[in-house]
Tab-separated table of C-alpha atoms and ligand atoms in Angstrom:
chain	number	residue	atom	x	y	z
A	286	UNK	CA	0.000	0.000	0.000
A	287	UNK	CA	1.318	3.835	-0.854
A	288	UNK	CA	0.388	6.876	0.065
A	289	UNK	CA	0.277	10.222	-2.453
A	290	UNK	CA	-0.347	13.325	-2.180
A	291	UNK	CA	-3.060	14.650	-4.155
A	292	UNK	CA	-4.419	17.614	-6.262
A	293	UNK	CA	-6.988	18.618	-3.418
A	294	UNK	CA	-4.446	17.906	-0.881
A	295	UNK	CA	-5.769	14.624	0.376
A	296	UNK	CA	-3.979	11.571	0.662
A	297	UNK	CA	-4.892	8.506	-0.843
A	298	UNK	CA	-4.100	5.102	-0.783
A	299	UNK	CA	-3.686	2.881	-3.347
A	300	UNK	CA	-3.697	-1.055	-3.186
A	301	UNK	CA	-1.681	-3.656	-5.467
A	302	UNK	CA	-5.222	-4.777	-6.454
A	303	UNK	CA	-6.783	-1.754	-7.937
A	304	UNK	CA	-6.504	-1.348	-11.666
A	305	UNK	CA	-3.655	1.354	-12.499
A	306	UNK	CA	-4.680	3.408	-15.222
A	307	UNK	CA	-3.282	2.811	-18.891
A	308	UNK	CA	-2.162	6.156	-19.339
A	309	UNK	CA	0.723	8.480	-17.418
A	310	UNK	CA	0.919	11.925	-18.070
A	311	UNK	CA	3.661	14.575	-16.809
A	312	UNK	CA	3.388	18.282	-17.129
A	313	UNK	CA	6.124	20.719	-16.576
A	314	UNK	CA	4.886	23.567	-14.508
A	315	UNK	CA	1.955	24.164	-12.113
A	316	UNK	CA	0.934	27.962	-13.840
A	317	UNK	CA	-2.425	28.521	-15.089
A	318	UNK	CA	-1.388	26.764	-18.291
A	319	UNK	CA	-0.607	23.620	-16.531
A	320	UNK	CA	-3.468	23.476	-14.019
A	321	UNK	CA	-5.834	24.034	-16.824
A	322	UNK	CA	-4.095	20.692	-18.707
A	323	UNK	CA	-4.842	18.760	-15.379
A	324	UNK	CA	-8.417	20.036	-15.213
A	325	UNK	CA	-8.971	19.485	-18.565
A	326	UNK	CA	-7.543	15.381	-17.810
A	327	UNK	CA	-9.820	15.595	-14.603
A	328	UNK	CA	-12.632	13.187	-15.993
A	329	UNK	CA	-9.998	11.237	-18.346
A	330	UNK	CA	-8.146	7.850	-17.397
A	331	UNK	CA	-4.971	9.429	-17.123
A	332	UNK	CA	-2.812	9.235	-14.341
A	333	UNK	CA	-1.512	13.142	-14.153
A	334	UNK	CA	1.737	14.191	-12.290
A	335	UNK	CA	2.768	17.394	-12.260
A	336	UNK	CA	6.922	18.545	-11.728
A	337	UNK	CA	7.138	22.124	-9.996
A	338	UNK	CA	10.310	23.914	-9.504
A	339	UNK	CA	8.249	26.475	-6.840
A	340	UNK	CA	7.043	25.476	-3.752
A	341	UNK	CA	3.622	26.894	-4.877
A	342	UNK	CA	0.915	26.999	-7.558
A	343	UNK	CA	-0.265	29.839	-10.902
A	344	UNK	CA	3.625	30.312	-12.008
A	345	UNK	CA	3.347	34.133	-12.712
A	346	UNK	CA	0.284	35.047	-10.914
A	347	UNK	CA	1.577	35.312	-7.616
A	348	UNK	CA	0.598	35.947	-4.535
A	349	UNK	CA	2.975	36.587	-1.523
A	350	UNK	CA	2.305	37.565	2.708
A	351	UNK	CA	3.862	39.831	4.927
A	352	UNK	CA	2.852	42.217	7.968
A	353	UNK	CA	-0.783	40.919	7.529
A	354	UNK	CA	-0.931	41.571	3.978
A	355	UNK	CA	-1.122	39.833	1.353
A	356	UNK	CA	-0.565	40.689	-2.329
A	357	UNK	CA	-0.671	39.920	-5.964
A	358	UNK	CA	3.046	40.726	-7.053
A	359	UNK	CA	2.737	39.219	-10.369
A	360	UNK	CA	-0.678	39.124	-12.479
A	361	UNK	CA	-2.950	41.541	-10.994
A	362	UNK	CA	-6.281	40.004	-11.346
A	363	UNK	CA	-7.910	38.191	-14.194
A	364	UNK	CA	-10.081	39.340	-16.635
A	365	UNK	CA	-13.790	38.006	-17.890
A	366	UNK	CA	-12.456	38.825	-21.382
A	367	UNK	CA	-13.982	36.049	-23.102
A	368	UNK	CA	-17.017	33.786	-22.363
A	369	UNK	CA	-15.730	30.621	-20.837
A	370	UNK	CA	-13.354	32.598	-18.356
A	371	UNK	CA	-16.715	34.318	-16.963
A	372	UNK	CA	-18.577	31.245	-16.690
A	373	UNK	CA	-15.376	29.066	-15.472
A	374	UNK	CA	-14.442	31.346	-12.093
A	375	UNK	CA	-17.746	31.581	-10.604
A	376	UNK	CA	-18.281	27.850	-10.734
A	377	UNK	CA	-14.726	27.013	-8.660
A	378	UNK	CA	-16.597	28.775	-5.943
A	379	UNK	CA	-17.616	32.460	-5.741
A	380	UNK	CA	-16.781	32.054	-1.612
A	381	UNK	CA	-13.468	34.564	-1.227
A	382	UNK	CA	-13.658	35.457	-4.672
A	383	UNK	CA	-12.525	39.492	-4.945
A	384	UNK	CA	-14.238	41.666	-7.765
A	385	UNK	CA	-12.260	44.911	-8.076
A	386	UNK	CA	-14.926	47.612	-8.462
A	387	UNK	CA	-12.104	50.687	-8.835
A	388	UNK	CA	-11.494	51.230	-12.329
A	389	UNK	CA	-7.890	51.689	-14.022
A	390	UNK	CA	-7.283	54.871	-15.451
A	391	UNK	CA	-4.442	56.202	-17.330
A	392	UNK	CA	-1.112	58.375	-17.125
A	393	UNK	CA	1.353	59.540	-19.922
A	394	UNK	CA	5.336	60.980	-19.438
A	395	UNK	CA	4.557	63.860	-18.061
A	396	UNK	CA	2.501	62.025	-14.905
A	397	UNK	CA	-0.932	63.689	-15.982
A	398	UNK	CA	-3.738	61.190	-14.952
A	399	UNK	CA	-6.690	60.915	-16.856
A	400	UNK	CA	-10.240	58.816	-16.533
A	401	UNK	CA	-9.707	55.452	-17.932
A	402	UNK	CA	-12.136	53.937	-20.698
A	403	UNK	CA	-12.578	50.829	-19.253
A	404	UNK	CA	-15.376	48.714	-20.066
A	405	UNK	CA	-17.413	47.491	-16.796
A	406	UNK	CA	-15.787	44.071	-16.821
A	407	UNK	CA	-14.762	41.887	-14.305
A	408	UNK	CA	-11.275	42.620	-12.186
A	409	UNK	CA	-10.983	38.872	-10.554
A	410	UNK	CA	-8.775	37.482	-7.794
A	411	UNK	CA	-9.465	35.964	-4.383
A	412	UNK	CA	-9.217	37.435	-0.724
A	413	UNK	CA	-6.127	34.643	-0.479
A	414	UNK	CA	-4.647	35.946	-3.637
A	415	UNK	CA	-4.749	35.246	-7.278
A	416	UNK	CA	-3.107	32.103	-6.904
A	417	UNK	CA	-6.367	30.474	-5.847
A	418	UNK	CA	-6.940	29.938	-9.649
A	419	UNK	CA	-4.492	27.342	-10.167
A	420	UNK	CA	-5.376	26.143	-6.391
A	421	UNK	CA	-9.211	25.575	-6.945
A	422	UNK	CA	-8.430	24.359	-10.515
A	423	UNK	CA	-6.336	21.713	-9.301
A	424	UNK	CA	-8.908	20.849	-6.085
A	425	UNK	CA	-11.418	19.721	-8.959
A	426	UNK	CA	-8.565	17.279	-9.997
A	427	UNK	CA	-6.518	14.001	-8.631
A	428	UNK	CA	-3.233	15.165	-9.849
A	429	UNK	CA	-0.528	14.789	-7.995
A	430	UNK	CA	1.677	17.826	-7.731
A	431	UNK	CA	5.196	17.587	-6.862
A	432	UNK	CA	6.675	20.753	-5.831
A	433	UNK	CA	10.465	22.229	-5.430
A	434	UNK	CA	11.153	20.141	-8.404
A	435	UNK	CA	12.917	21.500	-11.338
A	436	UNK	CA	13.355	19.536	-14.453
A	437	UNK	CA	16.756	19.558	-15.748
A	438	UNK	CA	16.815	16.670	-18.676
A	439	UNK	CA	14.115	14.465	-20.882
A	440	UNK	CA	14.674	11.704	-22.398
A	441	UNK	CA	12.973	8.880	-24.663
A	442	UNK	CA	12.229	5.661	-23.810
A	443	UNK	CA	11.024	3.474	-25.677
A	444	UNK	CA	7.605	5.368	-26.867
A	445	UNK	CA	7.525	7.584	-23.518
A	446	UNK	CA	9.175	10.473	-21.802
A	447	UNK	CA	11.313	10.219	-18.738
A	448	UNK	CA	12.030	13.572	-16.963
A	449	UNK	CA	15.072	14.068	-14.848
A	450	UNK	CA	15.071	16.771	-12.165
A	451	UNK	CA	18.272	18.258	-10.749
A	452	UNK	CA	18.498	16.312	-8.322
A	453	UNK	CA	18.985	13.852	-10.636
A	454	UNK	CA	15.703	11.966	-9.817
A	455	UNK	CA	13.937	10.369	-13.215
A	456	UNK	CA	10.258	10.509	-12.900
A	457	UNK	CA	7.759	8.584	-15.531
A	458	UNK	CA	8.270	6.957	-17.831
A	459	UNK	CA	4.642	9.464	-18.983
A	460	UNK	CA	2.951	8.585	-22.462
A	461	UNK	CA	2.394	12.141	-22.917
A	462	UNK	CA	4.453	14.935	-22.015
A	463	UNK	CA	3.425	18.611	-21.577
A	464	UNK	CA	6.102	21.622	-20.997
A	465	UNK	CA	4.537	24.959	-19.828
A	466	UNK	CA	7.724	26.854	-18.409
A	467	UNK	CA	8.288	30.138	-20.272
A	468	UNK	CA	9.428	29.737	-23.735
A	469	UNK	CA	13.319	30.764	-23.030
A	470	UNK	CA	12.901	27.942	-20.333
A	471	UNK	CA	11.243	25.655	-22.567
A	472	UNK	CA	13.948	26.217	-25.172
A	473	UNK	CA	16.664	24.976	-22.658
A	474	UNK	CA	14.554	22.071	-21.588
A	475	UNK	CA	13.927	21.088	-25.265
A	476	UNK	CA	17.666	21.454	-25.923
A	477	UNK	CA	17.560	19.034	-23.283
A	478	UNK	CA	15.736	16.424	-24.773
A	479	UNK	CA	17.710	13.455	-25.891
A	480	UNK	CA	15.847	12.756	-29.054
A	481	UNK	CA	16.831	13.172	-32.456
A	482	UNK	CA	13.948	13.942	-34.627
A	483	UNK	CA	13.095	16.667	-36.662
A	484	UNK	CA	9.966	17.987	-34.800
A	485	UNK	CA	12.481	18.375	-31.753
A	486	UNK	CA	14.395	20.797	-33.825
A	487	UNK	CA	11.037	22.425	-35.207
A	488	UNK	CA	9.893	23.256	-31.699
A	489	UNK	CA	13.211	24.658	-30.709
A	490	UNK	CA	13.600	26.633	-33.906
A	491	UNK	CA	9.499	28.251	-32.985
A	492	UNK	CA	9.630	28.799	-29.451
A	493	UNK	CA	12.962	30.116	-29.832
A	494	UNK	CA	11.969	33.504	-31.950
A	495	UNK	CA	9.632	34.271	-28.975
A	496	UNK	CA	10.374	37.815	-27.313
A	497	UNK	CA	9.829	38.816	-23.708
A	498	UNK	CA	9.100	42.206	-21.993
A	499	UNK	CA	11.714	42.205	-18.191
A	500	UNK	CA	9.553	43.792	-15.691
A	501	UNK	CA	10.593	44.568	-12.329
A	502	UNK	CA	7.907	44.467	-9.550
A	503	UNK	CA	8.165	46.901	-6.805
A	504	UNK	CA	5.681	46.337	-3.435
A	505	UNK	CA	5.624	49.715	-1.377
A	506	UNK	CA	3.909	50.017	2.008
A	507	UNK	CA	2.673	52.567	3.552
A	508	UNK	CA	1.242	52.511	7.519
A	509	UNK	CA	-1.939	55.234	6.173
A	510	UNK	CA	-4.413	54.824	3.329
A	511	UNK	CA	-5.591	57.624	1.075
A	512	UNK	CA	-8.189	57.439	-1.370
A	513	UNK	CA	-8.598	57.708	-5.003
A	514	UNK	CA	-11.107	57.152	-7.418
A	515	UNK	CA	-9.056	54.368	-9.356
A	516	UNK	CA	-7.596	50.862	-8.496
A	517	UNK	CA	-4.737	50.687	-11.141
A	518	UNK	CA	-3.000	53.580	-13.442
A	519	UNK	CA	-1.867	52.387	-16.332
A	520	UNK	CA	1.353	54.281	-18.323
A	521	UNK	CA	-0.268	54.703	-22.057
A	522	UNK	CA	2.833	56.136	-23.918
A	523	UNK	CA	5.166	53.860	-22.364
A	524	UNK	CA	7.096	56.675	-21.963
A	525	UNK	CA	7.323	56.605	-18.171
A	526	UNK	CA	9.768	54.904	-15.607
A	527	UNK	CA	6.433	53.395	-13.788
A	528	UNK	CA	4.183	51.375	-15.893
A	529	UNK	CA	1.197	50.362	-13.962
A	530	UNK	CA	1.211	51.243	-10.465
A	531	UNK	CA	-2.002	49.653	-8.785
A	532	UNK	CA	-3.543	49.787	-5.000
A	533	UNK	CA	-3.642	46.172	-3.307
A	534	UNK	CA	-6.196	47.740	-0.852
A	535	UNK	CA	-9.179	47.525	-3.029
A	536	UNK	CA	-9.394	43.832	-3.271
A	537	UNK	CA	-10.872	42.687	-0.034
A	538	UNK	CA	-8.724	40.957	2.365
A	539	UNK	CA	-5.901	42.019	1.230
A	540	UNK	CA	-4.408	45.036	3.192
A	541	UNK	CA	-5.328	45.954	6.684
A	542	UNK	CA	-7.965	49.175	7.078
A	543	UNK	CA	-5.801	52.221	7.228
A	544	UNK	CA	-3.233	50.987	5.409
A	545	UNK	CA	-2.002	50.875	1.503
A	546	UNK	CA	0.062	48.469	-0.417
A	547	UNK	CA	0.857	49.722	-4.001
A	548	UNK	CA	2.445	47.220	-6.750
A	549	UNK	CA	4.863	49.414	-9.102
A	550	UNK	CA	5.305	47.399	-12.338
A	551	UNK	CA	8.616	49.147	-13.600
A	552	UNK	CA	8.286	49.731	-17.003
A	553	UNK	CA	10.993	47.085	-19.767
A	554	UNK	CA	13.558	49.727	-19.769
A	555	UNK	CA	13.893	50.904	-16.249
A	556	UNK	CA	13.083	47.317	-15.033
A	557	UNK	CA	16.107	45.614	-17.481
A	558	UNK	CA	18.858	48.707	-16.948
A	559	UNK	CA	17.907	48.177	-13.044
A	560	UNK	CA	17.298	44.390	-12.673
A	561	UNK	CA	20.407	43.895	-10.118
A	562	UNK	CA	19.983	46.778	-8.345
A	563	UNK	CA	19.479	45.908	-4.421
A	564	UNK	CA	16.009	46.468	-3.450
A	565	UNK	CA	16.403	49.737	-1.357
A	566	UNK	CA	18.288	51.094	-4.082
A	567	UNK	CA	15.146	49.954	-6.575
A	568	UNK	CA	12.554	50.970	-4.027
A	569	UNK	CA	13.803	54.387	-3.322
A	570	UNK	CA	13.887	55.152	-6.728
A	571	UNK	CA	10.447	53.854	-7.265
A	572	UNK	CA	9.044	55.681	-4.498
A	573	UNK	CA	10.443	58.791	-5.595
A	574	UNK	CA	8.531	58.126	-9.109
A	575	UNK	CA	4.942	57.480	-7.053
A	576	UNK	CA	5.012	60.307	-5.203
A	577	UNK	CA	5.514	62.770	-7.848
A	578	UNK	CA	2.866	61.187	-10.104
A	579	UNK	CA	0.276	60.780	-7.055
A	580	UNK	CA	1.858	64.579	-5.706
A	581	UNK	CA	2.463	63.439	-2.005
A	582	UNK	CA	5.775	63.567	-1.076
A	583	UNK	CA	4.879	61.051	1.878
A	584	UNK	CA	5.258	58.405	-0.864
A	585	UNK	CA	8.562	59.102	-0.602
A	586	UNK	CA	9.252	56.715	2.510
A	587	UNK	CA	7.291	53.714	2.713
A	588	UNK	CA	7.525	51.357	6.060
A	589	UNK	CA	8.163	48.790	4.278
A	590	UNK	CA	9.272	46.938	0.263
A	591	UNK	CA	9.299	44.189	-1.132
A	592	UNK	CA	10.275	43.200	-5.093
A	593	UNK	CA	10.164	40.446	-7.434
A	594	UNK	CA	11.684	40.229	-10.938
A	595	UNK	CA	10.406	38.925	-13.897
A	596	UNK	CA	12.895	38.258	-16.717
A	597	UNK	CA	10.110	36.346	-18.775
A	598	UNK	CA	7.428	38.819	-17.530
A	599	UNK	CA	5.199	39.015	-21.017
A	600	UNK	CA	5.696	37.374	-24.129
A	601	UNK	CA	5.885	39.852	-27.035
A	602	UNK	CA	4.842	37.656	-30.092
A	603	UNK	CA	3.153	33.972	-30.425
A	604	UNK	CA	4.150	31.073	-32.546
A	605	UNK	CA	2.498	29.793	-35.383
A	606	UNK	CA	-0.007	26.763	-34.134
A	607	UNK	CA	1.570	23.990	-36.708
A	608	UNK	CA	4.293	24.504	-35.126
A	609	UNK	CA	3.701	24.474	-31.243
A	610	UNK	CA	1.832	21.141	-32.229
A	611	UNK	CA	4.218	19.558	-34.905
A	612	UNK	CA	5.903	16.683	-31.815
A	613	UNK	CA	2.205	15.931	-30.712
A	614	UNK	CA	1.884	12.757	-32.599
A	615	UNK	CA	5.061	11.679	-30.767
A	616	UNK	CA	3.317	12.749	-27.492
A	617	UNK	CA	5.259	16.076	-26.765
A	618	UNK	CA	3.328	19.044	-26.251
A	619	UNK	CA	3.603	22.436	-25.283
A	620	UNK	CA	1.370	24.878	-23.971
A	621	UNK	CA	1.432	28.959	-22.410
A	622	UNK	CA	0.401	32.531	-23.005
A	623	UNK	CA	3.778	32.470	-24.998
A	624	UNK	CA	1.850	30.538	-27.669
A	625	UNK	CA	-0.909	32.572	-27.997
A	626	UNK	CA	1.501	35.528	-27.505
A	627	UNK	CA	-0.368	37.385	-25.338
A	628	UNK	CA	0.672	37.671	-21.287
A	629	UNK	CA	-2.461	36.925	-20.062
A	630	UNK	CA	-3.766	34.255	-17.185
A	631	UNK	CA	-7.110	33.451	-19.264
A	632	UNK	CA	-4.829	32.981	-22.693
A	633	UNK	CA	-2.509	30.142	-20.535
A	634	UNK	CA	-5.451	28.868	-18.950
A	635	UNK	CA	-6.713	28.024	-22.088
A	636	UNK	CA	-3.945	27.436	-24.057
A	637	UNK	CA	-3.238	24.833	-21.024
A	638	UNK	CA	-6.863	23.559	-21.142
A	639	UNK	CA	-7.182	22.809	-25.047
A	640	UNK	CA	-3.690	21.260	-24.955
A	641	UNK	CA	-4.873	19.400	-21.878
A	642	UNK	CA	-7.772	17.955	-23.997
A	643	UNK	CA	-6.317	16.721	-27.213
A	644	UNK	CA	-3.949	14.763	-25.080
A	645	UNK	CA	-7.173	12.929	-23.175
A	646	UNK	CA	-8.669	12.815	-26.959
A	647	UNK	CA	-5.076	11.295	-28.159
A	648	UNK	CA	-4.501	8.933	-25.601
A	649	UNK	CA	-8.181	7.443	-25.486
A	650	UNK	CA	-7.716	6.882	-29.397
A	651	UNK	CA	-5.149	4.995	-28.518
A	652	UNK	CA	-6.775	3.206	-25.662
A	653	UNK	CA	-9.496	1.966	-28.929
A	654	UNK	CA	-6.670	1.116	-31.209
B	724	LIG	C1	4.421	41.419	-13.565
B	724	LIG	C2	3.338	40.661	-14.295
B	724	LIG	C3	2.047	41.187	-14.375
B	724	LIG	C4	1.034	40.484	-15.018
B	724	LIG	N1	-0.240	40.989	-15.008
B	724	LIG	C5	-1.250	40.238	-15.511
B	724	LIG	C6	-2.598	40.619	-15.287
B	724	LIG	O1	-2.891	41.606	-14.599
B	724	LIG	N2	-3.574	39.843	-15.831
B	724	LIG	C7	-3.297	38.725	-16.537
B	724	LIG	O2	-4.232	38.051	-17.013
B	724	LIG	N3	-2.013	38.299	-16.716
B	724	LIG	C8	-0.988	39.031	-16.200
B	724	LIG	N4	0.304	38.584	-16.320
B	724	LIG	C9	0.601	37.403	-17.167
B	724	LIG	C10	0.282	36.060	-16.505
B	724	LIG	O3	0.861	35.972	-15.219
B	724	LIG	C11	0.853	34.962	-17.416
B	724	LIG	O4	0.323	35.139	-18.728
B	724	LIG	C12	0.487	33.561	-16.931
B	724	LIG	O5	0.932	33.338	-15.602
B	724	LIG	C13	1.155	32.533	-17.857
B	724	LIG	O6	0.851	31.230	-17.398
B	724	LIG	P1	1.714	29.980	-17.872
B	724	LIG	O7	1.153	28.799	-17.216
B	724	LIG	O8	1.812	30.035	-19.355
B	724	LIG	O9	3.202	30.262	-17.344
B	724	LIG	P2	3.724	30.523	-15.854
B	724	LIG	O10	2.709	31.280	-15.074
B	724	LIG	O11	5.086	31.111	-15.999
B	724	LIG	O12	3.853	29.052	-15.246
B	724	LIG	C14	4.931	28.208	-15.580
B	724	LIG	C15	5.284	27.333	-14.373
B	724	LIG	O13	6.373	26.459	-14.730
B	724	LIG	C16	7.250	26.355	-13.618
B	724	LIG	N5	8.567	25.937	-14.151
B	724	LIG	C17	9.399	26.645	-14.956
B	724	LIG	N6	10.497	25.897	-15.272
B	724	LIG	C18	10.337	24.710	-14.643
B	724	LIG	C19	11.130	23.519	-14.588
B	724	LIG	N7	12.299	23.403	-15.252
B	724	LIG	N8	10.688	22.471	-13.830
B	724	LIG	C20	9.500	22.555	-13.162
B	724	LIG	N9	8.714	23.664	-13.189
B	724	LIG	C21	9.114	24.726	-13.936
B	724	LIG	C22	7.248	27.747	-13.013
B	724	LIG	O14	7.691	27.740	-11.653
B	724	LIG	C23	5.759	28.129	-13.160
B	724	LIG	O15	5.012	27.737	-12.022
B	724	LIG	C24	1.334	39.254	-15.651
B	724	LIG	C25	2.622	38.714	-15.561
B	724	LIG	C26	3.609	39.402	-14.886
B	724	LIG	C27	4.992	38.797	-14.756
């Protein structure tokens, strides 16, 4: 008898009796694109592990704690920008889930702010942060996730994929294999890949011309709250050191009354020239920049920061379909905004859920053949 730990994080126990399914599946990577692959398999006959190098869930949308608050340093929230991402979120529980009334409005180079045209959409994360997406996704599934795992090396086997972590650990053999990381990271695991076969080199050659926008993440707190008639201002030229500064306190839950938390998204430039700098140095710079666009010099001195960088923040351009697919007959797929080419949870989610469902559709073919 062994013991697992699961998708909704039960344990279960298996006996040498029960029927193992036919099918194993491994996906790289526990971001929206790879939780929406497992809930897509949810209702299959796979068996579905997933490898993470974090010791979390949702990859870029991020959520982090600290002095009672808690805060979305990567995505921000998630839009209902098409149809099935406004009838997917309410039905994985509307309990703790945030709607963002404040609207985002606009600034250009010169710091003036103007009214946003924002259509009255949905803003979505949850009081416990945005990283309950991938969390309740995965809750609806019996995946098992294993966490502070990075994959290093993949190899063929026979007609399946073993993964090697770098701790030198081989996990699978899986009949299908799916590799969400960022495309620069996918590149290095694909270069990685002992298998010599054109596709390999196809998929290299695709995900290889995809572009990336660095952005630095700046957290700034501040022990008194003022208010303003806007959650997020956005930079429209691009023309400005700060490119979307936004105000954690309007979802619920997430700062303490009286308090503010704002999330500086440093704009490519500023965020690649200063990518090393230490995080006082970054943060005092930044907080100069907020207080002369908000025009309150107590911006100047938050209590306390925080920062994260992004290297592969957003991806600037997509690759052609053909060729993100061209190793699935061999049972290699791909998924990620960075295929639709658009940084966006509900792209990866999707990306990540289609991808998730031609693998079921492959591998019960298979099962009939
Ligand atoms: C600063 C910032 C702001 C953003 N704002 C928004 C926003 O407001 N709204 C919005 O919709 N989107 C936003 N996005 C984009 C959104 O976060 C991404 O589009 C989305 O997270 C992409 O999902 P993914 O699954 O494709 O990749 P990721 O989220 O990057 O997930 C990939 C996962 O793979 C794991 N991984 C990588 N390499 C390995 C390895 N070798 N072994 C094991 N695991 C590995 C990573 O740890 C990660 O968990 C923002 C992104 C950033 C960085």
């Amino acid at each position: 008898m062994s013991q697992s730990s699961r998708g909704n994080g039960e344990l279960t126990e298996t006996t040498s009796n029960e029927v193992e399914s036919s099918f194993q599946v491994g996906i790289v990577g526990a971001g929206p694109a790879g939780a929406g692959a497992a809930y897509a398999l949810r209702d299959s006959d796979a068996d579905v592990t997933i490898l993470e190098k974090s010791g979390g869930v949702c990859g870029r949308a991020a959520t982090r704690r600290k002095d009672g608050c808690r805060y979305d340093h990567g995505a921000n929230y998630i839009k209902d920008a098409d149809p099935r991402t406004a009838e997917l979120i309410p039905t994985l529980g509307t309990e703790e889930l945030v709607n963002i009334d404040e609207p985002v409005w606009t600034f250009n180079e010169t710091g003036e702010i103007t009214e946003g045209n924002s259509r009255d959409e949905h803003k979505w994360t949850w009081t416990k942060g945005i990283t309950q997406l991938a969390k309740r996704l995965l809750a609806e599934t019996d995946v098992d996730v294993t966490h502070r795992t990075r994959v290093a090396d993949i190899s063929r086997v026979e007609k399946a994929w073993v993964l090697t972590d770098t701790d030198n650990t081989d996990h699978g053999p899986f009949d299908a294999l799916l590799i969400t990381p960022p495309a620069p990271q996918t590149v290095t695991l694909l270069e990685a890949t002992a298998w010599q076969d054109n596709r390999l080199e196809t998929l290299i050659a695709a995900a290889g011309d995809v572009e990336y926008r660095t952005i630095r993440t700046v957290v700034l707190h501040y022990p008194f709250m003022k208010s303003y008639p806007w959650y997020g201002l956005v930079n429209v030229d691009k023309e400005h050191p700060v490119g979307w500064l936004s105000r954690e306190e309007c979802k619920d839950g997430h700062v303490p009354d009286g308090e503010s938390l704002f999330i500086a998204q440093m704009s490519p430039e500023w965020s690649t020239n200063r990518y090393d700098d230490p995080v006082d140095v970054a943060g005092s710079d930044t907080a100069s920049h907020i207080a002369a666009l908000l025009d309150d010099e107590r911006y100047e001195n938050p209590d306390w920061i925080d920062d994260q960088g992004w290297r592969y923040a957003l991806p600037e351009n997509g690759i052609d379909n053909r060729a993100a697919r061209v190793a699935e007959s061999a049972g290699l797929y791909v998924a990620g905004d960075w295929i639709v080419g658009e940084g966006r949870v509900n792209k990866a989610l999707w990306n990540g859920y289609d991808t998730g469902t031609r693998i079921a559709n492959a591998l019960s073919i298979s099962q009939q053949v």
